Structures are given as C-alpha cells and as structure tokens.
Amino acid sequence: MSMQTSVNIKSFSEDTRKSLLSTAGEVFAEFGFHAATVREICRRADVNVAAINYHFGSKEELYLQVLESAHNEAARKYPYAASKDEPPEKRLEGFILSFMQGFLDKGRASWHGKLMAREMVEPTVALKRMVERTIRPRNVFLTEAVREIMGGKFSDEEIARSVFSIIGQCLFYSHASAVIARLKPEINCGADGAGQTASHIIRFSLAALKHMPLNKKGVTPFEGVTPFDGAK
Amino acid sequence: MSMQTSVNIKSFSEDTRKSLLSTAGEVFAEFGFHAATVREICRRADVNVAAINYHFGSKEELYLQVLESAHNEAARKYPYAASKDEPPEKRLEGFILSFMQGFLDKGRASWHGKLMAREMVEPTVALKRMVERTIRPRNVFLTEAVREIMGGKFSDEEIARSVFSIIGQCLFYSHASAVIARLKPEINCGADGAGQTASHIIRFSLAALKHMPLNKKGVTPFEGVTPFDGAK
DNA sequence: AACAATATCAAACGCCTGTTTGAATGTCAA
DNA sequence: TTGACATTCAAACAGGCGTTTGATATTGTT
C-alpha cells in the first residue's frame, strides 16, 4: 500500500482518489450509472482514463464507493428523523421536506438523493444494499408516523399503501421532471420550489390520511362496473 | 421443405415489418429505448439484423413508429375519458383505474403505458410528441375533474399540483416496482393487484381533494423553522 | 420464361464502451 | 545515488453497439 510517511507537497494518490470519488458522484447523479462513462468522469476530474481501474478496480466498484460516501454525507446533512416525541404530523412534515430537499437541492448534498431516485427506476447491483441501508429505515420511520395519524382502524397493507402514496408524490418531482417542465413550465419544481412543493404534498397527504374512508372488504369501487371497456 | 404451392406461404415484406413493429414494442417496453438492442429485437422476431434499417431506416425511427401504433392501440383499449356528464368523482375513478391498467396489464395492451412511463424518466426525442399527444390531453381531463372536486377556492397551481399528486401515486407503482418488490413483497402490486391499488389511490386522493386546507399565502409550515439542519 | 424490383442474408464497418498494458515518471528508504 | 515501490500516462484491447455493404434469393410484371 501507499501511505507515504510525513507530509507530502503532492500526495497524488489520495488526491486522485478523492477527486475521482467526488467527480464520479457528480456524473453518476447527473446521468445515472449506465449512461455515465468513465471517460467523462476522468475528463472532468482531469485524470487519466486508467485511473479509475487503478484506484477502484472497476466502474462498478467506483459507483459502490460513491454511494457509500454519498450516503454518509447525506446522513449528516439530512437527518430526516425528527425526535420521536414530536407529534406524527410534525414528523411527517419534517420527513417530506428533507426527503425532497435530498434530491432537489443542488450540489453534492443532493447526490445521494438523486442516485437513490435513479436506482429505483433503473436498478443496479447496489439496489439491495440501498433498500436495506436507506430506504427500509426511512420506510419504517414514515410508516410509524402514518400509522399514528391514520388511527387504529386500517390494515397494515392500507398503511403501507398510504406510505407509497406519499413517497410517490415526492418522487414524481424527481422522476417526471422532464414532463413537468414541458407540461407546466410555470410551476416551480426545482430546488428553490422545494418548500412550496413539500407544503402541497404535506397538506394533500395529511388531509388524505385523516379522512380516507375504509375500504369495504371485497368491494372495490368498480365492482361489476366496466366503464372503460370501450374496445370489444 | 416442400410445397410452396398456391398462395405464398411467406409474404415476407409486410410480415417482417409487422413482426418487427410488434416485437420491438415488446422489447422497448421491457428494456426502454436505450437498453433495448436491435440485435435482441431481430433475434426475437427471427429476422436478420439488417431488417430494421431496411424497413424503418433506423432504430430511432422504428421506436417512433412503435410509439405511434402503440398509441393508437391503447387509445382503443383504454378510452379513459368517461363521459363528461358523469360526476367528477366517477371520472377520476375511471381515469385512475384505466391509467394504472395501462401500464400494469400484461401483453401488448400495456406497451404504450410502459413506454410512456419510461419516456418520463429517460426522455428521448419522442417525449415532446408524447406530451402533446397523450400526456397533455389526459392532464387536461384530469385537471377538470380535480377542479370540480376541489371547489372554487384553490389556485390553478394548487390544482395542478394536486393532479401531480394523483399521477405521482400511480406512477410510483411503475417506476419503483423493483423497490416495492424488495421492500413489501407481500403487497400485490402487479397486474392482478391493479384494482386494489387503484382503489387505494382513489380513496386516498378523494379524501385529500375534499379536505385539503388552503395554503396560507406566504407562510409555509416550516417558516422560520430549520428542524433538519443537523449538519453545520 | 425473363427481366427488374424488392427483400433477405452473412459479414463487415466505424464507433464507443470498460478495461488492460507496458513504459515513463515520481516518491521514499537505504 | 541507488533500488523498490507507487502512480501516471498514451496507447491499445476486446467486445457490444447501430449501421452498411454487396451478394443472393424472392417477388411481381411482362
């Protein structure tokens, strides 16, 4: 291993590593794992193309280490978990705002959130780890708040689906940003609109959680109705 | 082989075209435009690799024609638009169920819905056309129903965001299916669970639309509060 | 039957990808 | 300085991609 003793004016090794890690986070967050190319990463980091394989072994291993460091960085920056003794509504509020900032913000702070949003749509080998390490804990936290808000009359499945409904609203602004920009360019859905967006999702979701009717067992709203079978 | 008697057993020209169009729809819906390869399409269609460029000119042109025919097919199969004289709640119900079936169903029927969901996350040259041809009309239809349900007290932006909240809930089951499978495998989120899923989204959304509080102008729930600034 | 137009085919092309190579350079300990 | 090691570099590699080619086979028309 390297580890030169004493101080070095130029300790290239560590510099190149860190530079690559940082630049790769930027490029992966921008293009996703598959569309990002090692040549683009190395060009931005101003290092030779061979550097990635020398320092990390492969593009995939670099990606995994980027996720690792981005995770740690994000965990410091966005500790979504408000203290447990806050009322569930406050916890939900806090979660939604920090969750959305986590992928709408600009700069390194949002890399992990963007990578997570991409990993959902276009999974890589990292998905399993990301689910257990990041997504499941957040899901548990959110589920507990939602359960308290909804009261005791709903099944676990209904609660889980309500959590999905909340997350789905949030992720829409990440996954469908290209469509939003074309469809409703007047709506501020970027980083500076995160507060507005979160505010709407919170009001929408709290109203839903507090007023959603029970699902009549065995009866869907469409039972016996085929209103959209226009084609034969 | 024998007996090429009478009518052509193989009328290659049109057959190859249609076979390619159909197979390409399947492969594009499964992998998306970029990840799908012309070699895989041709392999499944059992035609030579040169066939795509001979009959369509390019992979991209094939994709555009696949979208065209998938659009027409889906428009016949899922005429989401319930008649305008139905109450808005019924129109919303109908839209959500048929929208979700549009990408959760199996087989050709769902190709257009799947391609649309992919196009949102990973736009191609086809996005603009898809927005104007499919997404915007649906958005208008849904917006009108939502506006009627919410009453006259909300701004256009609040209504548009509420539409996003509904669409976002639906698309979550398409965009995050890999995560759902890992996180909550017990929940039925596939084609046969579309009714359940739609039912939940409808109840959740109707409750939200009917009980959502007005946004106090200039005051977000977080005004002056920085509860998640854990890092310095 | 014979010709011209159309369609299929195996093979190759040019490009881009992640990765490897082997020589050159830099760094530290003796 | 010397030798050993770590790092950088230009260049090449192997493989996949969409596409093109030129020969071959099939079709429609006369």
XYZ file of C-alpha atoms (C1' of nucleotides) in Angstrom:
524
model
C 0.000 0.000 0.000
C 0.911 3.606 -0.364
C 0.843 5.683 2.808
C 3.864 7.780 2.407
C 5.261 8.902 5.699
C 5.417 12.501 6.798
C 3.867 15.302 4.795
C 3.946 15.486 1.057
C 3.593 18.564 -1.022
C 1.940 16.419 -3.601
C 0.344 13.268 -2.387
C -1.151 12.489 -5.758
C -2.544 9.145 -4.817
C -5.088 10.359 -2.294
C -5.852 13.442 -4.301
C -6.699 11.474 -7.388
C -8.845 9.074 -5.402
C -10.821 11.805 -3.728
C -11.123 13.796 -6.887
C -12.453 10.758 -8.693
C -14.887 9.940 -5.915
C -16.225 13.442 -5.956
C -16.396 13.875 -9.700
C -17.951 10.456 -10.123
C -20.688 11.382 -7.668
C -21.482 14.397 -9.773
C -21.518 12.497 -13.055
C -23.418 9.471 -11.725
C -26.043 11.750 -10.198
C -26.354 13.604 -13.480
C -26.515 10.668 -15.895
C -27.097 7.536 -13.837
C -24.775 4.558 -13.611
C -25.186 3.187 -17.124
C -25.234 6.442 -19.067
C -22.257 7.830 -17.186
C -18.955 6.972 -18.837
C -15.586 6.534 -17.220
C -14.108 8.791 -19.865
C -16.424 11.646 -18.913
C -15.658 11.180 -15.229
C -11.924 11.156 -15.883
C -12.156 14.138 -18.202
C -13.937 16.234 -15.532
C -11.541 15.043 -12.840
C -8.626 15.758 -15.170
C -7.058 12.349 -14.677
C -6.092 9.535 -16.996
C -8.777 7.028 -18.006
C -6.803 4.241 -16.391
C -7.055 5.938 -13.009
C -10.487 4.536 -12.190
C -9.392 0.964 -12.684
C -6.129 1.583 -10.901
C -7.718 3.154 -7.811
C -11.069 1.379 -7.689
C -10.758 -1.728 -9.794
C -13.809 -1.087 -11.923
C -16.534 1.396 -12.775
C -18.970 -0.629 -10.697
C -16.755 -0.603 -7.616
C -16.297 3.145 -8.007
C -20.067 3.504 -8.142
C -20.490 1.488 -4.954
C -17.936 3.612 -3.133
C -19.583 6.766 -4.420
C -22.876 5.549 -2.967
C -21.155 4.745 0.289
C -19.656 8.188 0.740
C -22.748 9.946 -0.590
C -24.821 8.021 1.911
C -22.662 9.102 4.799
C -22.615 12.670 3.634
C -26.391 12.774 3.206
C -26.987 11.154 6.571
C -25.152 14.071 8.161
C -26.866 16.710 6.089
C -30.438 15.428 6.165
C -31.149 13.612 9.418
C -34.814 13.323 8.460
C -35.759 11.686 11.705
C -37.310 14.293 13.894
C -37.315 13.263 17.504
C -39.805 10.544 18.261
C -41.697 12.538 20.847
C -42.816 15.070 18.278
C -46.402 14.585 17.088
C -46.649 12.358 13.999
C -47.785 15.256 11.838
C -44.590 17.125 12.618
C -42.522 14.040 11.883
C -44.283 13.607 8.567
C -43.721 17.249 7.688
C -40.073 17.017 8.518
C -39.595 13.848 6.574
C -41.229 15.120 3.410
C -39.336 18.394 3.345
C -35.953 16.854 3.980
C -36.670 13.951 1.641
C -37.477 16.329 -1.181
C -34.548 18.606 -0.499
C -32.438 15.462 -0.564
C -32.871 15.130 -4.322
C -33.967 18.629 -5.373
C -31.081 20.507 -3.825
C -28.101 21.476 -5.907
C -24.547 20.319 -5.444
C -23.076 17.390 -3.538
C -25.800 17.496 -0.924
C -28.301 16.059 -3.382
C -26.106 13.414 -4.991
C -27.274 10.634 -2.753
C -30.923 11.504 -3.201
C -30.563 11.673 -6.955
C -28.684 8.398 -7.074
C -31.370 6.779 -4.926
C -34.144 8.061 -7.177
C -32.307 6.703 -10.205
C -31.595 3.382 -8.568
C -35.329 2.863 -8.072
C -36.124 3.280 -11.752
C -33.022 1.636 -13.163
C -31.744 -0.768 -10.503
C -28.128 -1.862 -10.399
C -26.282 -4.285 -8.140
C -26.475 -1.573 -5.482
C -30.257 -1.646 -5.089
C -30.420 -4.397 -2.481
C -27.940 -2.636 -0.253
C -29.639 0.719 -0.748
C -33.024 -0.692 0.190
C -31.764 -2.194 3.430
C -29.470 0.661 4.338
C -31.504 3.717 3.411
C -34.950 3.009 2.039
C -36.229 0.491 4.579
C -35.289 2.565 7.634
C -36.979 5.592 6.141
C -39.992 3.469 5.266
C -40.239 2.233 8.843
C -39.981 5.755 10.183
C -42.615 7.047 7.801
C -44.891 4.068 8.362
C -44.934 4.679 12.094
C -45.907 8.310 11.666
C -48.574 7.432 9.106
C -49.969 4.707 11.346
C -50.382 7.126 14.211
C -52.026 9.722 12.018
C -54.457 7.262 10.453
C -55.562 5.773 13.749
C -56.068 2.110 14.538
C -58.707 1.181 12.029
C -56.568 0.473 8.971
C -54.760 -2.696 7.950
C -51.013 -2.887 7.553
C -51.476 -3.043 3.807
C -53.577 0.112 3.739
C -50.949 1.865 5.818
C -48.142 0.643 3.597
C -50.003 1.802 0.513
C -50.565 5.204 2.098
C -46.838 5.456 2.637
C -46.382 4.610 -1.034
C -48.847 7.349 -1.918
C -46.766 9.883 -0.035
C -43.424 8.742 -1.426
C -44.911 8.538 -4.896
C -45.990 12.159 -4.758
C -42.487 13.217 -3.766
C -40.631 11.111 -6.300
C -42.835 12.353 -9.115
C -40.942 15.646 -8.992
C -37.709 13.743 -9.487
C -38.794 11.089 -11.965
C -41.065 13.193 -14.136
C -39.184 16.474 -14.079
C -38.756 16.453 -17.852
C -42.511 16.092 -18.326
C -43.336 18.744 -15.744
C -41.032 21.197 -17.458
C -42.877 20.676 -20.742
C -46.366 20.402 -19.306
C -46.385 23.108 -16.654
C -43.274 25.251 -17.065
C -44.863 27.941 -14.897
C -44.775 25.747 -11.822
C -41.625 25.990 -9.764
C -40.479 22.424 -9.266
C -36.771 22.958 -8.828
C -34.600 23.344 -5.787
C -35.997 26.743 -4.805
C -39.555 25.443 -5.122
C -38.923 22.548 -2.772
C -40.653 24.340 0.097
C -43.796 25.010 -1.938
C -43.815 21.508 -3.330
C -43.325 19.934 0.075
C -46.010 22.161 1.535
C -48.536 20.965 -1.006
C -47.665 17.304 -0.565
C -47.934 17.650 3.212
C -51.368 19.304 3.105
C -52.595 16.868 0.464
C -51.335 13.850 2.373
C -52.456 14.914 5.834
C -55.954 15.537 4.510
C -55.913 12.128 2.875
C -54.602 10.277 5.912
C -57.133 11.875 8.241
C -60.185 11.477 6.023
C -59.598 8.383 3.939
C -62.560 6.024 4.123
C -62.148 2.364 4.996
C -62.013 0.008 2.072
C -65.187 -2.067 2.065
C -63.831 -5.576 2.072
C -64.386 -7.447 -1.132
C -65.958 -4.469 -2.773
C -63.979 -2.195 -4.991
C -65.482 0.985 -6.361
C -65.620 -0.746 -9.704
C -67.337 -3.953 -8.701
C -69.438 -5.039 -11.595
C -68.757 -1.868 -13.462
C -66.764 -1.868 -16.649
C -66.956 1.760 -17.578
C -63.814 1.757 -19.677
C -64.114 -1.304 -21.791
C -64.562 0.777 -24.861
C -62.937 -1.765 -27.102
C -64.664 -5.014 -27.776
C -39.055 -28.046 -47.198
C -41.667 -28.554 -49.859
C -44.917 -27.291 -51.187
C -44.552 -23.638 -51.912
C -47.740 -24.172 -53.843
C -50.546 -21.748 -54.421
C -50.654 -18.728 -52.172
C -47.404 -17.589 -50.689
C -46.634 -19.325 -47.503
C -44.396 -16.427 -46.786
C -45.196 -12.937 -47.925
C -42.067 -11.657 -46.326
C -42.249 -7.941 -46.861
C -45.287 -6.961 -44.830
C -44.837 -9.819 -42.422
C -41.349 -8.751 -41.494
C -42.438 -5.171 -40.974
C -45.341 -6.091 -38.744
C -43.355 -8.679 -36.900
C -40.639 -6.134 -36.227
C -43.126 -3.500 -35.098
C -44.721 -5.924 -32.692
C -41.547 -7.447 -31.348
C -39.950 -4.044 -30.986
C -42.908 -2.881 -28.915
C -42.355 -5.792 -26.588
C -38.617 -5.244 -26.269
C -38.801 -1.445 -25.951
C -41.471 -1.780 -23.252
C -39.304 -4.305 -21.430
C -35.934 -2.541 -21.592
C -36.573 1.017 -22.708
C -35.223 2.638 -25.843
C -31.558 2.800 -24.937
C -31.173 -0.576 -23.265
C -33.068 -2.370 -25.996
C -30.794 -3.560 -28.800
C -31.652 -4.056 -32.432
C -29.988 -7.449 -32.248
C -32.330 -8.587 -29.477
C -35.361 -7.316 -31.360
C -34.291 -9.075 -34.522
C -33.460 -12.249 -32.657
C -36.945 -12.408 -31.109
C -38.576 -11.524 -34.415
C -36.404 -14.110 -36.130
C -35.243 -11.726 -38.826
C -31.860 -10.511 -39.994
C -30.244 -7.595 -38.140
C -30.293 -5.528 -41.312
C -34.087 -5.760 -41.474
C -34.682 -2.850 -39.091
C -32.621 -0.441 -41.133
C -34.070 -1.766 -44.369
C -37.701 -1.410 -43.298
C -37.527 1.535 -40.907
C -34.278 3.332 -41.642
C -33.021 3.371 -38.079
C -33.634 2.144 -34.552
C -34.972 5.566 -33.624
C -37.478 5.640 -36.479
C -38.622 2.148 -35.509
C -39.129 3.380 -31.959
C -41.221 6.320 -33.153
C -43.419 4.050 -35.249
C -43.770 1.643 -32.337
C -44.997 4.533 -30.205
C -47.385 5.568 -32.948
C -49.029 2.184 -33.256
C -48.951 1.543 -29.516
C -50.667 4.872 -29.000
C -53.453 4.001 -31.405
C -53.867 0.576 -29.910
C -54.016 1.925 -26.366
C -56.446 4.657 -27.331
C -58.870 1.966 -28.452
C -58.306 -0.259 -25.450
C -58.308 2.349 -22.663
C -60.595 5.247 -23.548
C -60.045 6.726 -20.109
C -62.375 9.575 -20.713
C -65.659 8.741 -19.084
C -68.481 10.822 -20.459
C -68.353 14.410 -19.327
C -71.759 14.360 -17.716
C -70.639 11.851 -15.115
C -69.833 13.362 -11.724
C -66.168 14.322 -11.386
C -65.562 11.628 -8.772
C -66.636 8.980 -11.256
C -64.438 10.470 -13.939
C -61.484 10.476 -11.559
C -62.147 6.863 -10.605
C -62.330 5.801 -14.199
C -59.200 7.651 -15.134
C -57.096 6.210 -12.340
C -58.156 2.620 -12.922
C -57.634 2.712 -16.649
C -54.415 4.704 -16.308
C -52.973 2.088 -13.981
C -54.145 -0.839 -16.058
C -52.500 0.935 -18.972
C -49.047 0.131 -17.643
C -49.695 -2.719 -15.196
C -51.506 -5.014 -17.595
C -49.657 -7.768 -19.366
C -49.110 -8.101 -23.072
C -49.423 -5.616 -25.902
C -52.176 -3.710 -24.162
C -49.691 -2.251 -21.707
C -46.870 -1.456 -24.107
C -47.865 2.135 -24.622
C -48.319 2.757 -20.918
C -44.952 1.240 -20.123
C -43.232 3.191 -22.867
C -44.829 6.371 -21.613
C -43.697 5.706 -18.058
C -40.172 5.088 -19.311
C -40.167 8.151 -21.511
C -40.880 10.298 -18.451
C -37.828 9.052 -16.582
C -35.489 8.680 -19.536
C -36.692 11.052 -22.229
C -35.882 10.523 -25.887
C -36.683 12.550 -28.977
C -40.235 11.220 -28.644
C -41.030 12.981 -25.381
C -42.253 16.229 -26.876
C -44.689 14.455 -29.152
C -45.863 12.160 -26.365
C -46.538 15.078 -24.049
C -48.661 16.900 -26.612
C -50.396 13.839 -27.979
C -51.086 11.789 -24.848
C -49.995 13.373 -21.614
C -51.392 16.873 -22.021
C -54.904 15.760 -23.033
C -55.025 13.397 -20.071
C -53.742 16.158 -17.838
C -56.473 18.492 -19.044
C -59.127 15.856 -18.480
C -57.848 15.063 -15.010
C -57.403 18.718 -14.115
C -61.020 19.465 -14.947
C -62.270 16.654 -12.731
C -59.953 17.664 -9.899
C -61.001 21.288 -10.184
C -64.663 20.373 -9.833
C -63.971 18.124 -6.857
C -61.856 20.715 -5.043
C -64.323 23.523 -5.471
C -63.564 27.078 -6.465
C -61.270 28.144 -3.689
C -57.954 26.845 -4.974
C -55.473 28.415 -7.359
C -54.548 26.891 -10.689
C -51.175 25.974 -9.272
C -52.695 24.156 -6.323
C -54.963 22.265 -8.680
C -52.089 21.383 -10.992
C -50.042 20.151 -8.053
C -52.956 18.054 -6.873
C -53.073 16.444 -10.285
C -49.361 15.757 -9.933
C -50.032 14.186 -6.568
C -52.515 11.785 -8.125
C -50.358 10.897 -11.106
C -47.343 10.533 -8.852
C -49.113 7.977 -6.718
C -49.994 5.947 -9.800
C -46.589 6.104 -11.442
C -44.861 5.025 -8.255
C -46.101 1.515 -8.907
C -44.450 1.596 -12.295
C -41.249 3.482 -11.507
C -40.462 1.908 -8.155
C -41.633 -1.628 -8.777
C -38.181 -3.036 -8.101
C -38.080 -1.330 -4.718
C -41.623 -2.361 -3.812
C -40.808 -5.973 -4.580
C -37.877 -5.851 -2.170
C -39.498 -3.685 0.461
C -43.021 -5.078 0.627
C -43.161 -8.329 -1.335
C -46.438 -9.213 0.373
C -48.274 -6.366 -1.304
C -49.818 -7.209 -4.619
C -48.629 -4.510 -6.985
C -48.776 -6.381 -10.267
C -51.407 -6.593 -12.957
C -53.886 -8.558 -10.840
C -53.495 -6.076 -7.996
C -54.315 -3.097 -10.179
C -57.870 -2.947 -8.851
C -56.726 -2.867 -5.227
C -54.014 -0.367 -5.979
C -56.356 1.897 -7.907
C -58.951 1.625 -5.163
C -56.483 2.841 -2.575
C -55.252 5.705 -4.688
C -58.819 6.801 -5.401
C -59.862 6.797 -1.752
C -56.625 8.487 -0.697
C -56.912 11.148 -3.385
C -60.628 11.876 -2.989
C -60.159 12.349 0.731
C -57.247 14.684 0.033
C -59.049 16.716 -2.627
C -62.115 17.197 -0.480
C -60.358 18.066 2.764
C -57.122 19.744 1.794
C -56.672 23.047 3.622
C -55.870 26.248 1.800
C -52.232 27.203 1.726
C -51.753 30.271 3.870
C -50.149 32.699 1.479
C -46.542 33.412 2.259
C -46.493 31.028 5.123
C -45.185 27.542 4.752
C -45.462 25.066 7.570
C -41.734 25.455 8.021
C -41.496 29.204 8.151
C -38.572 30.070 10.309
C -38.069 26.503 11.322
C -34.974 24.602 10.372
C -35.651 21.324 12.063
C -33.381 19.290 9.822
C -30.254 21.267 9.643
C -28.363 18.653 11.557
C -25.101 19.373 9.835
C -23.384 22.618 10.330
C -39.536 -17.642 -69.301
C -37.183 -13.478 -68.476
C -36.470 -9.162 -66.511
C -36.472 -5.619 -62.920
C -37.788 -4.531 -58.372
C -37.928 -5.960 -53.794
C -36.396 -8.396 -49.712
C -33.121 -11.291 -47.050
C -28.678 -12.581 -45.573
C -23.799 -13.141 -43.626
C -20.291 -10.335 -42.985
C -18.044 -6.351 -42.098
C -17.710 -1.305 -40.810
C -16.897 2.525 -37.680
C -17.705 4.000 -33.283
C -17.935 3.816 -28.378
C -17.570 1.231 -24.165
C -14.879 -0.543 -19.878
C -10.533 -2.365 -19.243
C -5.516 -3.641 -19.747
C -0.801 -2.940 -20.909
C 3.911 -1.537 -20.502
C 6.709 2.139 -20.395
C 7.666 6.569 -18.116
C 7.557 9.357 -14.037
C 7.509 10.426 -9.283
C 8.484 9.177 -4.326
C 10.580 7.312 -0.396
C 14.016 4.448 2.328
C 18.604 2.817 2.484
C 22.860 7.541 -5.574
C 20.544 3.511 -5.762
C 16.812 0.282 -5.762
C 11.970 -0.626 -4.815
C 7.575 0.833 -4.970
C 3.526 3.746 -6.206
C 1.389 6.402 -9.568
C 0.542 8.392 -14.137
C 0.167 8.103 -18.991
C -0.661 7.167 -24.103
C -1.922 3.525 -26.481
C -4.108 -0.465 -27.430
C -7.507 -4.238 -26.500
C -11.755 -6.924 -26.671
C -16.477 -6.643 -27.091
C -21.031 -4.522 -27.994
C -23.475 -1.115 -30.412
C -26.228 0.764 -34.704
C -25.494 0.658 -39.357
C -23.830 -0.523 -44.195
C -22.496 -3.479 -47.830
C -22.719 -6.485 -51.721
C -24.176 -10.832 -52.912
C -28.129 -13.816 -53.040
C -32.919 -15.043 -53.115
C -37.648 -13.959 -53.774
C -41.388 -11.470 -55.931
C -44.356 -9.092 -59.417
C -44.846 -7.922 -64.230
C -44.409 -8.735 -68.911
